[in-house]
PDB file of C-alpha atoms in Angstrom:
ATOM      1  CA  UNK A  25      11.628  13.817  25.044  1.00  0.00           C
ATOM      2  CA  UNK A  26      12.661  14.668  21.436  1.00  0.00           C
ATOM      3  CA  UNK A  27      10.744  12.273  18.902  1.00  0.00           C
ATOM      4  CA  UNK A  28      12.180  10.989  15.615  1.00  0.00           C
ATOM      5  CA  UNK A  29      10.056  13.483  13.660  1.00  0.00           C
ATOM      6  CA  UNK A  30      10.132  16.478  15.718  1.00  0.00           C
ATOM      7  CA  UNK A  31       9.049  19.351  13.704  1.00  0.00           C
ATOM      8  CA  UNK A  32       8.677  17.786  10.576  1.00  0.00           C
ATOM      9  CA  UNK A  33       5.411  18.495   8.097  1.00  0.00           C
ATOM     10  CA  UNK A  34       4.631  15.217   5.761  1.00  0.00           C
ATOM     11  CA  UNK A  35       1.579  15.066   3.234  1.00  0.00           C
ATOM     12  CA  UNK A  36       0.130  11.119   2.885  1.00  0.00           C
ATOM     13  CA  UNK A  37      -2.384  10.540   0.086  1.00  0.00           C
ATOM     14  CA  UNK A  38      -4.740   8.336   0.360  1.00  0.00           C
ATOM     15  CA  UNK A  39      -4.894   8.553   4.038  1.00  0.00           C
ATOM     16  CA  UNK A  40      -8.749   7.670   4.835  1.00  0.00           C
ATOM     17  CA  UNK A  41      -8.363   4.572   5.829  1.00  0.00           C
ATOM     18  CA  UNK A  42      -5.795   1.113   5.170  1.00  0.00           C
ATOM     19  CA  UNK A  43      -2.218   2.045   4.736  1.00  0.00           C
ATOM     20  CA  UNK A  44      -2.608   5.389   4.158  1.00  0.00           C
ATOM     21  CA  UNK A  45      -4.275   5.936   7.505  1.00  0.00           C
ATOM     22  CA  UNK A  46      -1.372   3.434   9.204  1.00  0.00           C
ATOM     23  CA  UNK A  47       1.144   5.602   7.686  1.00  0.00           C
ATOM     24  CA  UNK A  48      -0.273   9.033   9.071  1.00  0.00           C
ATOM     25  CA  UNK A  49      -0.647   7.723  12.604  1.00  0.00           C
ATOM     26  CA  UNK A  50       2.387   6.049  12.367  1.00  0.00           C
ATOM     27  CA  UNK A  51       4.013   9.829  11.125  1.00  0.00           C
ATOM     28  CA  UNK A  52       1.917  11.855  14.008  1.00  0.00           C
ATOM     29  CA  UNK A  53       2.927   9.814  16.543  1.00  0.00           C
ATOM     30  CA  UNK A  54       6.972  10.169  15.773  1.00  0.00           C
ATOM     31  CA  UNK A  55       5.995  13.877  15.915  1.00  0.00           C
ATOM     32  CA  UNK A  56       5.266  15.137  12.301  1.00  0.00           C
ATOM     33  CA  UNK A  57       2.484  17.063  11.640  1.00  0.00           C
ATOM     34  CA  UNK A  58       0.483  15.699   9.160  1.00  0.00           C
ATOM     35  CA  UNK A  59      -1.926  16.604   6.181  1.00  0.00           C
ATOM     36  CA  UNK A  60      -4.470  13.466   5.945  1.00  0.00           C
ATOM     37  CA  UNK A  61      -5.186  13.655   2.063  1.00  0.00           C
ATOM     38  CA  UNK A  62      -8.183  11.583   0.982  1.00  0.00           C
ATOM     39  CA  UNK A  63     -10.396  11.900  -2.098  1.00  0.00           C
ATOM     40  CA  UNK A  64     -13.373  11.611   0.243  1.00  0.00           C
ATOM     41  CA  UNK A  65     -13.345  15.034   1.296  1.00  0.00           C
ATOM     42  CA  UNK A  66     -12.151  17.299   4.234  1.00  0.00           C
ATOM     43  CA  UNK A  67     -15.677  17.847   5.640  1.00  0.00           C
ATOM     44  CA  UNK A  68     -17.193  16.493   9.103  1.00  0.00           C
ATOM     45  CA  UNK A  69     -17.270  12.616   8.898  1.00  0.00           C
ATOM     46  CA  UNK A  70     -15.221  12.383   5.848  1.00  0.00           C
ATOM     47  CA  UNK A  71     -12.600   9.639   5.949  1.00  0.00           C
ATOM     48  CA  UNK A  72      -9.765  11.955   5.849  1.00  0.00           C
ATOM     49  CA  UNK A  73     -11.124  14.336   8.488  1.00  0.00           C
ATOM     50  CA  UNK A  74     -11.549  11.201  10.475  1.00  0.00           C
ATOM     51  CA  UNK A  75      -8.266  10.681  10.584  1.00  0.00           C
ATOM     52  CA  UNK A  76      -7.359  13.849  11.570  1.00  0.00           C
ATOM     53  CA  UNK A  77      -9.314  14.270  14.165  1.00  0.00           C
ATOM     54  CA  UNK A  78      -7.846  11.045  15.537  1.00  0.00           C
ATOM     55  CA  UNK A  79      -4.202  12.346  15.641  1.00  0.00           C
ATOM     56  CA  UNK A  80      -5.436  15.523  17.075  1.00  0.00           C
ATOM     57  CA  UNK A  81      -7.182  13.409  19.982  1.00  0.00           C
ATOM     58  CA  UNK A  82      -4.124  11.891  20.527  1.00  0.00           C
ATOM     59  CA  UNK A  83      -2.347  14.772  21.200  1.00  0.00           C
ATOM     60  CA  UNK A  84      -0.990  15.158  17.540  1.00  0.00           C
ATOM     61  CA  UNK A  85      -1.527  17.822  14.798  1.00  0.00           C
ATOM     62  CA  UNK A  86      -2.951  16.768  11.682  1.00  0.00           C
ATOM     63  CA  UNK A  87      -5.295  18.882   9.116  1.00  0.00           C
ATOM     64  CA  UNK A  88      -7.688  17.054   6.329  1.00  0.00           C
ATOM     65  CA  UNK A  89      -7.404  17.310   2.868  1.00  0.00           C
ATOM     66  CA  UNK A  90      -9.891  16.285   0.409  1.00  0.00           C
ATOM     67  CA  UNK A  91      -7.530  16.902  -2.851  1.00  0.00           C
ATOM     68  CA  UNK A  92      -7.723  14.343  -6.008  1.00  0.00           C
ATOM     69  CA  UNK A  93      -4.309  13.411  -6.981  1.00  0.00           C
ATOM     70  CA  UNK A  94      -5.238  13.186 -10.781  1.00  0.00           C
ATOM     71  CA  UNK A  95      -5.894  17.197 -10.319  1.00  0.00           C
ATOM     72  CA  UNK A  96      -3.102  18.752 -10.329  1.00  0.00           C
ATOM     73  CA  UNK A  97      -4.462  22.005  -9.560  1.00  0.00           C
ATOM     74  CA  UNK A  98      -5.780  20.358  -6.226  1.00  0.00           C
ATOM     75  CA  UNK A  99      -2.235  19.112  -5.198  1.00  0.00           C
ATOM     76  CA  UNK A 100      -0.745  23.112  -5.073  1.00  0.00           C
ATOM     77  CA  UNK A 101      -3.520  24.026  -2.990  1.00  0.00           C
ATOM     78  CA  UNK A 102      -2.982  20.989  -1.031  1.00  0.00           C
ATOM     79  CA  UNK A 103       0.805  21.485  -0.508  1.00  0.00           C
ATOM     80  CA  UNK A 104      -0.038  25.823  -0.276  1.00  0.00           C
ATOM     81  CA  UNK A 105      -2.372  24.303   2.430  1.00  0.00           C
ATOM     82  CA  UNK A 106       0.322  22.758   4.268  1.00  0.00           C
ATOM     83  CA  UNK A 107       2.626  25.426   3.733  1.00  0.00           C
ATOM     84  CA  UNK A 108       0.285  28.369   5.080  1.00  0.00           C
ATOM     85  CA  UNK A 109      -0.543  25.876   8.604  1.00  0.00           C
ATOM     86  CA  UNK A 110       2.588  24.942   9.247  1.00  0.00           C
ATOM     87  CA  UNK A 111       5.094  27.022   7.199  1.00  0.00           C
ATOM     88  CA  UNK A 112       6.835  23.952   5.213  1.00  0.00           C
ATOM     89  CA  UNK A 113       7.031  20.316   3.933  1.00  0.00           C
ATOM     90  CA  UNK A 114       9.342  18.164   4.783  1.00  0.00           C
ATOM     91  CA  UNK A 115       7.825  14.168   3.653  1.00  0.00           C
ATOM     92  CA  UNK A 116       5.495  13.148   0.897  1.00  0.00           C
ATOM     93  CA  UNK A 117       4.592   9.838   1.391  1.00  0.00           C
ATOM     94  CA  UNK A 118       2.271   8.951  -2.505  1.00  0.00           C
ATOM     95  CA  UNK A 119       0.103   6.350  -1.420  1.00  0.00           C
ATOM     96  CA  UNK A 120      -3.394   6.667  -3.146  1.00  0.00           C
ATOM     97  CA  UNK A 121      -4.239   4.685  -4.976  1.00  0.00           C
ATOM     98  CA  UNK A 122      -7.120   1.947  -6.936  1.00  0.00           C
ATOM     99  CA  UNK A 123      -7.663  -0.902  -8.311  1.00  0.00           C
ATOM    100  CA  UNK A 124      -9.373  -2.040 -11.998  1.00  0.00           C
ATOM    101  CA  UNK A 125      -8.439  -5.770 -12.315  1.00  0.00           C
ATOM    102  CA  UNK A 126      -8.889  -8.201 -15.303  1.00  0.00           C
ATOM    103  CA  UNK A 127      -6.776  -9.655 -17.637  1.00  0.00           C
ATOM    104  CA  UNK A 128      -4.693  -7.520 -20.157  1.00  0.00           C
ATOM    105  CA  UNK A 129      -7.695  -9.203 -22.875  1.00  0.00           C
ATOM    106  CA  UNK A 130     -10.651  -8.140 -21.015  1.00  0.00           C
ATOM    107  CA  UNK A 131      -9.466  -5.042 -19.644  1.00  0.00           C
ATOM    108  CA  UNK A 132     -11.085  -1.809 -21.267  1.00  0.00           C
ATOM    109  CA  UNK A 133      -8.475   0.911 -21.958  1.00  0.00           C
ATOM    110  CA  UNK A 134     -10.367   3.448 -19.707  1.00  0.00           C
ATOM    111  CA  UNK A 135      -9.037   0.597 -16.797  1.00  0.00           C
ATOM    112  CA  UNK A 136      -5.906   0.871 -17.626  1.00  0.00           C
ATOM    113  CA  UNK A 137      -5.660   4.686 -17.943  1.00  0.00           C
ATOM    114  CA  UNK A 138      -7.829   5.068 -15.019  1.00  0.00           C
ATOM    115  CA  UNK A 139      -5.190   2.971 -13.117  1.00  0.00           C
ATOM    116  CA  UNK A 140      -1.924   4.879 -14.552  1.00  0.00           C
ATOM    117  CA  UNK A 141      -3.282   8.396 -13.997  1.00  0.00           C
ATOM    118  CA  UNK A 142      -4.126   7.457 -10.236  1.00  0.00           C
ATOM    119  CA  UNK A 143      -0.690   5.888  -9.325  1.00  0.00           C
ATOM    120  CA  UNK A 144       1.653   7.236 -11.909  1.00  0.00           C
ATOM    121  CA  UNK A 145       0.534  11.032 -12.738  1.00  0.00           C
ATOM    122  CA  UNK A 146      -1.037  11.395  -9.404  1.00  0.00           C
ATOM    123  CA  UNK A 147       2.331  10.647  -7.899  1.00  0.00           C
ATOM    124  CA  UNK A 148       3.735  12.975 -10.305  1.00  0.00           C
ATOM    125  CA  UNK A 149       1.660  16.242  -9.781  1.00  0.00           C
ATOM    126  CA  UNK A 150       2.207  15.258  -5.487  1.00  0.00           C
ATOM    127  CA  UNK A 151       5.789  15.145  -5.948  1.00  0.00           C
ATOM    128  CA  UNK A 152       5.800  18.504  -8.646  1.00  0.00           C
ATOM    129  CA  UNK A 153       3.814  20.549  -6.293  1.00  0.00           C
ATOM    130  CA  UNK A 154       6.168  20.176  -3.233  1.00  0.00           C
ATOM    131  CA  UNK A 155       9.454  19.480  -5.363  1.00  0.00           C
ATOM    132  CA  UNK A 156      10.487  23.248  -5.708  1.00  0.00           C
ATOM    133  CA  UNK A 157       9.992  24.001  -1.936  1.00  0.00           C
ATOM    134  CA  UNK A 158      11.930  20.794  -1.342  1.00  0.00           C
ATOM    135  CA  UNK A 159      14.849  22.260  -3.185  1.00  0.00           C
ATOM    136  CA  UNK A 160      14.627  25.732  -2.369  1.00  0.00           C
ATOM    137  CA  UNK A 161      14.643  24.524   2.099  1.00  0.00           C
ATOM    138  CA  UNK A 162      17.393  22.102   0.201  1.00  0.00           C
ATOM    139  CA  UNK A 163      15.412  19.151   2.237  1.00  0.00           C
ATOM    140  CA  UNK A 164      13.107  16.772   0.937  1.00  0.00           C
ATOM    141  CA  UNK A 165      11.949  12.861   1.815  1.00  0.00           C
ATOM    142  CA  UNK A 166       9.829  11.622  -0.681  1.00  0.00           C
ATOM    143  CA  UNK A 167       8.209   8.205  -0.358  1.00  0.00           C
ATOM    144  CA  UNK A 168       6.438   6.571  -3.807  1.00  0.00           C
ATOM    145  CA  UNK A 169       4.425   3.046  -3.109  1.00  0.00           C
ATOM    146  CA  UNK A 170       5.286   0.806  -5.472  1.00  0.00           C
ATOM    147  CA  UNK A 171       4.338  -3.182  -5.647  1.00  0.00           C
ATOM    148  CA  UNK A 172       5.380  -6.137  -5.940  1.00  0.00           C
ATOM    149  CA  UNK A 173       3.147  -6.872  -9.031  1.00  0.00           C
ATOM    150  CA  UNK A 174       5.229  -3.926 -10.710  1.00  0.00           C
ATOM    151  CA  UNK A 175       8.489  -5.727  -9.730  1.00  0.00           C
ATOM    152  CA  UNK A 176       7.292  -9.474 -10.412  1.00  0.00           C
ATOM    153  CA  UNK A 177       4.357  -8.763 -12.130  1.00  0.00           C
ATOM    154  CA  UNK A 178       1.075 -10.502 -11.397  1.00  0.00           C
ATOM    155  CA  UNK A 179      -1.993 -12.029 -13.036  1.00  0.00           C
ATOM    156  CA  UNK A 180      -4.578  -9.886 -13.708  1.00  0.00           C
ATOM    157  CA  UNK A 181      -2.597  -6.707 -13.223  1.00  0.00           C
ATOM    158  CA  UNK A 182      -1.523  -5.600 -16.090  1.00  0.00           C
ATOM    159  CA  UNK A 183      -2.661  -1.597 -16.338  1.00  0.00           C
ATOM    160  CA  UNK A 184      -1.525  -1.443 -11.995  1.00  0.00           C
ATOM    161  CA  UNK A 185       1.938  -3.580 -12.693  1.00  0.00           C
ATOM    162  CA  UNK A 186       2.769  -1.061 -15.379  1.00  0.00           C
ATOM    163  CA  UNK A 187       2.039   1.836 -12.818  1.00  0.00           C
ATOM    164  CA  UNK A 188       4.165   0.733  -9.956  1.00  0.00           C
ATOM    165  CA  UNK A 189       7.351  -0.085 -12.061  1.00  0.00           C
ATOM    166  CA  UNK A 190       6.940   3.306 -13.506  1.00  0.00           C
ATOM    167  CA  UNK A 191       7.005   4.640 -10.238  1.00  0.00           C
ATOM    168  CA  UNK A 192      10.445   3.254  -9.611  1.00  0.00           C
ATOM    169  CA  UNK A 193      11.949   4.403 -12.938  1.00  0.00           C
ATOM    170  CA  UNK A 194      10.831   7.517 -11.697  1.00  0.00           C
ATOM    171  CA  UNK A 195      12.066   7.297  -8.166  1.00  0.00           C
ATOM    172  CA  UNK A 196      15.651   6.550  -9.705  1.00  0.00           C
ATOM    173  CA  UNK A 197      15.973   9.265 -11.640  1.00  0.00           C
ATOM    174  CA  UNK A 198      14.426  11.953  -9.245  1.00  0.00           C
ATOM    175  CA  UNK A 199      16.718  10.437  -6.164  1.00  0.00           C
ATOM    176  CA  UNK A 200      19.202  11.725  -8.335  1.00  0.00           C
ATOM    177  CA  UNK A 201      17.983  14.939  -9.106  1.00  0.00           C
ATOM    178  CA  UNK A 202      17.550  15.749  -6.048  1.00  0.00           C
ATOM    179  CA  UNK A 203      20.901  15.252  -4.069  1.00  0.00           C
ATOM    180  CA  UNK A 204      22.284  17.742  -4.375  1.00  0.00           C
ATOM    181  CA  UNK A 205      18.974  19.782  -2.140  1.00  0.00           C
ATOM    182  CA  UNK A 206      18.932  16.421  -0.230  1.00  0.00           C
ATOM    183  CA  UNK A 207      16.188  15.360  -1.010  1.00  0.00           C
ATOM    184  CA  UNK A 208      15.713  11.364  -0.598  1.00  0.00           C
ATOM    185  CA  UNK A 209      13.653   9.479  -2.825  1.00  0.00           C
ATOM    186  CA  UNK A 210      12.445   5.712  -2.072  1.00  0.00           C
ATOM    187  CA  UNK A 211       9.854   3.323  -2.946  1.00  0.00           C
ATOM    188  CA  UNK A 212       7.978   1.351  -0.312  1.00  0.00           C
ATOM    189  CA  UNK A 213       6.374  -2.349  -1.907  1.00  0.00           C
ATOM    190  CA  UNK A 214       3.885  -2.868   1.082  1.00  0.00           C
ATOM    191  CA  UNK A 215       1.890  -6.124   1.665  1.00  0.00           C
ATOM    192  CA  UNK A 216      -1.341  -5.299   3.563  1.00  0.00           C
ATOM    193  CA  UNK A 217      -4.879  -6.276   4.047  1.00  0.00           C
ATOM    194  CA  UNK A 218      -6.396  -3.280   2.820  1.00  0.00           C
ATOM    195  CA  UNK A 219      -9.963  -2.642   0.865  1.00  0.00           C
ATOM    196  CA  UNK A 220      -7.725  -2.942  -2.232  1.00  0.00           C
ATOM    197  CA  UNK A 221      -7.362  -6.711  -1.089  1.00  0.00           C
ATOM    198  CA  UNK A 222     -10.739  -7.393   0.088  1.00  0.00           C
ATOM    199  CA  UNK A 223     -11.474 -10.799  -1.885  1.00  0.00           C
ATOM    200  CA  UNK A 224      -7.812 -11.671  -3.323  1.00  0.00           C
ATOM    201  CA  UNK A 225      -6.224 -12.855  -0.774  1.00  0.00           C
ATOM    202  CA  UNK A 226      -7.565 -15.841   2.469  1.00  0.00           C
ATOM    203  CA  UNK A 227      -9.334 -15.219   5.468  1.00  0.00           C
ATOM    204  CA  UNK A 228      -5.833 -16.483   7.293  1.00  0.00           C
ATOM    205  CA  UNK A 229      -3.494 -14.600   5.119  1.00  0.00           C
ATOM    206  CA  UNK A 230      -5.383 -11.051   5.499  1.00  0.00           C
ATOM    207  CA  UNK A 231      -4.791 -11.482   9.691  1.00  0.00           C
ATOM    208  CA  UNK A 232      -1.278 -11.199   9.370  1.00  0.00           C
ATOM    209  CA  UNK A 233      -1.240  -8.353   6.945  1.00  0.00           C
ATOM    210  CA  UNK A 234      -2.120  -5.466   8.966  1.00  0.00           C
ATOM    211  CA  UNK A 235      -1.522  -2.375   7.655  1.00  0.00           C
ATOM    212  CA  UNK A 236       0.155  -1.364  10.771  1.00  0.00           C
ATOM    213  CA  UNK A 237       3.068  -3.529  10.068  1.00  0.00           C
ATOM    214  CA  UNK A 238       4.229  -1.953   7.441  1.00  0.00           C
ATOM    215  CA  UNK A 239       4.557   1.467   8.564  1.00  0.00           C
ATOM    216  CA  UNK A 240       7.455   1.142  10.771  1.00  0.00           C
ATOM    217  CA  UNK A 241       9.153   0.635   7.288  1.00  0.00           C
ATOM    218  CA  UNK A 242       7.694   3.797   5.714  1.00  0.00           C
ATOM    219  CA  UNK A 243       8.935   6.112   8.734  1.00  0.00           C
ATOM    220  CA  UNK A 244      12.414   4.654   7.935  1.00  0.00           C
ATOM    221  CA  UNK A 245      12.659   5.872   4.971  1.00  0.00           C
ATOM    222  CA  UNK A 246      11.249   9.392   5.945  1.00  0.00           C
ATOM    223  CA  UNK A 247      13.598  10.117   8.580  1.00  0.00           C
ATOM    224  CA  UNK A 248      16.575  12.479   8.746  1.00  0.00           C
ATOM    225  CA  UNK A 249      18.797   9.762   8.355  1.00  0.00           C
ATOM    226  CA  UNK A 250      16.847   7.873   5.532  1.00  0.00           C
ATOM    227  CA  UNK A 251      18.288   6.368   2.772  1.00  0.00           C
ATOM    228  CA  UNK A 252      17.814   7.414  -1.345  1.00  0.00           C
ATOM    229  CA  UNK A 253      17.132   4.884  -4.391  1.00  0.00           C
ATOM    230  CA  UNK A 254      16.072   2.388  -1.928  1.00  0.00           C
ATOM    231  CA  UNK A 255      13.141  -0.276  -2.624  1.00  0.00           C
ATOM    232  CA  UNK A 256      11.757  -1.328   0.460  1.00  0.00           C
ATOM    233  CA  UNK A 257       9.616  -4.424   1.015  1.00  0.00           C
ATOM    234  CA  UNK A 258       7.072  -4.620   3.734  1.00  0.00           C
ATOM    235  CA  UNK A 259       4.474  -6.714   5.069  1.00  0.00           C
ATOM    236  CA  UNK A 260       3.351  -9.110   8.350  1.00  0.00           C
ATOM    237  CA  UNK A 261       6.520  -7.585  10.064  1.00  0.00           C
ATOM    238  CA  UNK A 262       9.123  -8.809   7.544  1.00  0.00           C
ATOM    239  CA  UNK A 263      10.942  -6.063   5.583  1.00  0.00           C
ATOM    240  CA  UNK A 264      13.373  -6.803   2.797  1.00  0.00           C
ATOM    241  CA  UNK A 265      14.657  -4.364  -0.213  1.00  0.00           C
ATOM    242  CA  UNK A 266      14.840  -5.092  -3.938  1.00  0.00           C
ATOM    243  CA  UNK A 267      17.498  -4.229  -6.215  1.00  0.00           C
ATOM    244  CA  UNK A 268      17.682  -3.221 -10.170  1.00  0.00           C
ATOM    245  CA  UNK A 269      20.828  -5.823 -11.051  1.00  0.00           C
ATOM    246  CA  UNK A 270      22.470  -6.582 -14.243  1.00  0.00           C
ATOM    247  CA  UNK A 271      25.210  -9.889 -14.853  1.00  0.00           C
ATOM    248  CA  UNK A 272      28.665 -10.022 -15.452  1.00  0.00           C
ATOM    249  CA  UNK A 273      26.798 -10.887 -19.085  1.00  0.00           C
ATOM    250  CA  UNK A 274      29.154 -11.566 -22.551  1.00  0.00           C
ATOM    251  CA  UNK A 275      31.048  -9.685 -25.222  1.00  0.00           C
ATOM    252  CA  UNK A 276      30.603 -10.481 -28.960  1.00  0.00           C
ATOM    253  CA  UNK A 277      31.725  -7.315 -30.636  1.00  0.00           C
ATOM    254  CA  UNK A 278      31.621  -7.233 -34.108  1.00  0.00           C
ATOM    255  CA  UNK A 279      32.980 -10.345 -35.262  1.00  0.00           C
ATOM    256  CA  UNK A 280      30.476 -12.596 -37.185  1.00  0.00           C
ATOM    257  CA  UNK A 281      27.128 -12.222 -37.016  1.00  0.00           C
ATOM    258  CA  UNK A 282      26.262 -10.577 -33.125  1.00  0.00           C
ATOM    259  CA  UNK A 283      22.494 -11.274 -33.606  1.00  0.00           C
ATOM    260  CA  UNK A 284      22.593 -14.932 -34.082  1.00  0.00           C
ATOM    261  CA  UNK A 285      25.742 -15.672 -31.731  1.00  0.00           C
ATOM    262  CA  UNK A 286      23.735 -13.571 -28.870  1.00  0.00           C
ATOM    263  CA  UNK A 287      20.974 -15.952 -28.477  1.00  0.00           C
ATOM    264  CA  UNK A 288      22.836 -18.858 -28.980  1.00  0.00           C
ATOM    265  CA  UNK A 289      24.873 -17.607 -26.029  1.00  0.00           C
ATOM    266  CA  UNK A 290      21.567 -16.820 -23.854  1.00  0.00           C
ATOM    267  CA  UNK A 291      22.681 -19.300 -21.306  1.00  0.00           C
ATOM    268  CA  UNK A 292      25.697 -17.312 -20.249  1.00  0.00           C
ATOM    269  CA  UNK A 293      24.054 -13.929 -20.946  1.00  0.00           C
ATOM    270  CA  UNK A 294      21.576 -15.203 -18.056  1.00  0.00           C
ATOM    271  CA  UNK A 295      23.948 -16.535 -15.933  1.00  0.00           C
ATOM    272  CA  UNK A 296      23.850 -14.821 -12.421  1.00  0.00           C
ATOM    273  CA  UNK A 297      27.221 -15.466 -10.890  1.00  0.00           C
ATOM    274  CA  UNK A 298      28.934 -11.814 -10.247  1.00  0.00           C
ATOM    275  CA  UNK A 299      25.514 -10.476 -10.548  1.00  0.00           C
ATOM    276  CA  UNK A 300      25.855  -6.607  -9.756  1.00  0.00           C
ATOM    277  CA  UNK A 301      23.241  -3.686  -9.132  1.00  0.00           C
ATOM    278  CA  UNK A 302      22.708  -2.005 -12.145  1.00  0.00           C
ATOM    279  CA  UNK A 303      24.569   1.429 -12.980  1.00  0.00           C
ATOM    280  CA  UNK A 304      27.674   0.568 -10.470  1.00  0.00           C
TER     281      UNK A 304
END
């Protein structure tokens, strides 16, 4: 029987262990062959070659990858990797990823970089090392992991909020971009019990959080069929999506003074009745 991913090559970062590792199983076992990136290495007993091993046990096809995503040097070889086992590259799911958490006062600026060149430019040199073969097969599904301390923000996340809003400013534009080759562009806001989350969230709140639910919601948005520009949300089994919305707002022209008769107007600036998404 044909399986949802048939044929398909994807690349997951970050695929050791936690989501990354739910996501590649998840991939394998809709039939897509699938690089296992981790940092760790590619060697015997290495996280990522872990991994791999697993999907190959299970009757799967999977190679290791022990690429850094801040290198971007190391993402080509990764993605000429891919491309000399298996020919092409169909998904990218971006899902490494750290953590340096403190509040915006305390936190050293070698955090916060540390934090944006993992998540943001680690995304970006995945993505620019498979986006020409993308266009040139004129097929692409391309899966960044964004948060929902980048769409709410969060205490104590200042330098990783930044990061995952970036990543869907950057998912917009590049969803466009690449239409026209089809390629697909999402963002995926997971809520999981992960080593990232060891010691932030309860005992009781962790069990429900397995990584494993959310991956259902990251094949979705791989598939042939998947949407483009969409935020998913995903965690304990519940899966919702977030929208970029503007209001109906006000006009004030140029009569008067603008600047003080927009503030004093804030209430019906704010005001969320015939709220639409932004840029329709």
């Amino acid at each position: 029987m044909k399986k949802f991913l048939d044929g398909r090559v994807a690349i997951v970062t970050g695929a050791g262990s936690g989501l990354g590792k739910a996501h590649a199983m998840a991939l394998a076992r809709h039939g897509a062959r699938v690089v296992v990136n981790d940092v760790a290495g590619r060697h015997e007993g290495s996280p990522g070659r872990a991994v791999a091993d697993e999907i190959v046990r299970a009757g799967g096809l999977a190679i290791a990858d022990g690429g850094d995503v801040t290198d971007f040097a190391q993402m080509e070889q990764m993605a000429a990797r891919a491309i000399g086992e298996w020919g092409r590259i169909d998904i990218l799911v971006n899902n490494a990823g750290v953590l340096r958490d403190k509040t915006f006062s305390k936190m050293s600026l070698d955090d916060f970089r540390r934090v944006m060149d993992v998540h943001l430019m680690g995304t970006v040199h995945c993505v620019k090392a498979v986006w020409e073969h993308m266009r040139e097969r004129r097929y692409g599904r391309i899966v960044m992991t964004t948060s929902s301390s980048g769409l709410y923000g969060n205490f104590g996340q200042s330098n990783y909020s930044a990061a995952k809003m970036a990543l869907v400013g950057l998912m917009q534009t590049l969803a466009l971009e690449g239409a026209k080759q089809d390629i697909r562009v999402n963002c995926l806001a997971p809520t999981a019990a992960t080593a990232m989350t060891e010691g932030v969230l309860p005992p009781e709140a962790l069990a429900r959080l397995a990584p494993d639910n959310v991956s259902p919601g990251l094949v979705a948005l791989v598939g042939e069929d998947a949407p483009t520009r969409t935020i998913l949300l995903a965690g304990a089994g519940s899966f919702e999506s977030a929208n970029v919305t503007m209001t109906q707002g006000i006009f004030i022209g140029h009569a008067g003074d603008p600047v003080a008769q927009g503030p004093s107007r804030m209430g019906e600036i704010l005001d969320p009745q015939d709220e639409r998404l932004a840029g329709t």
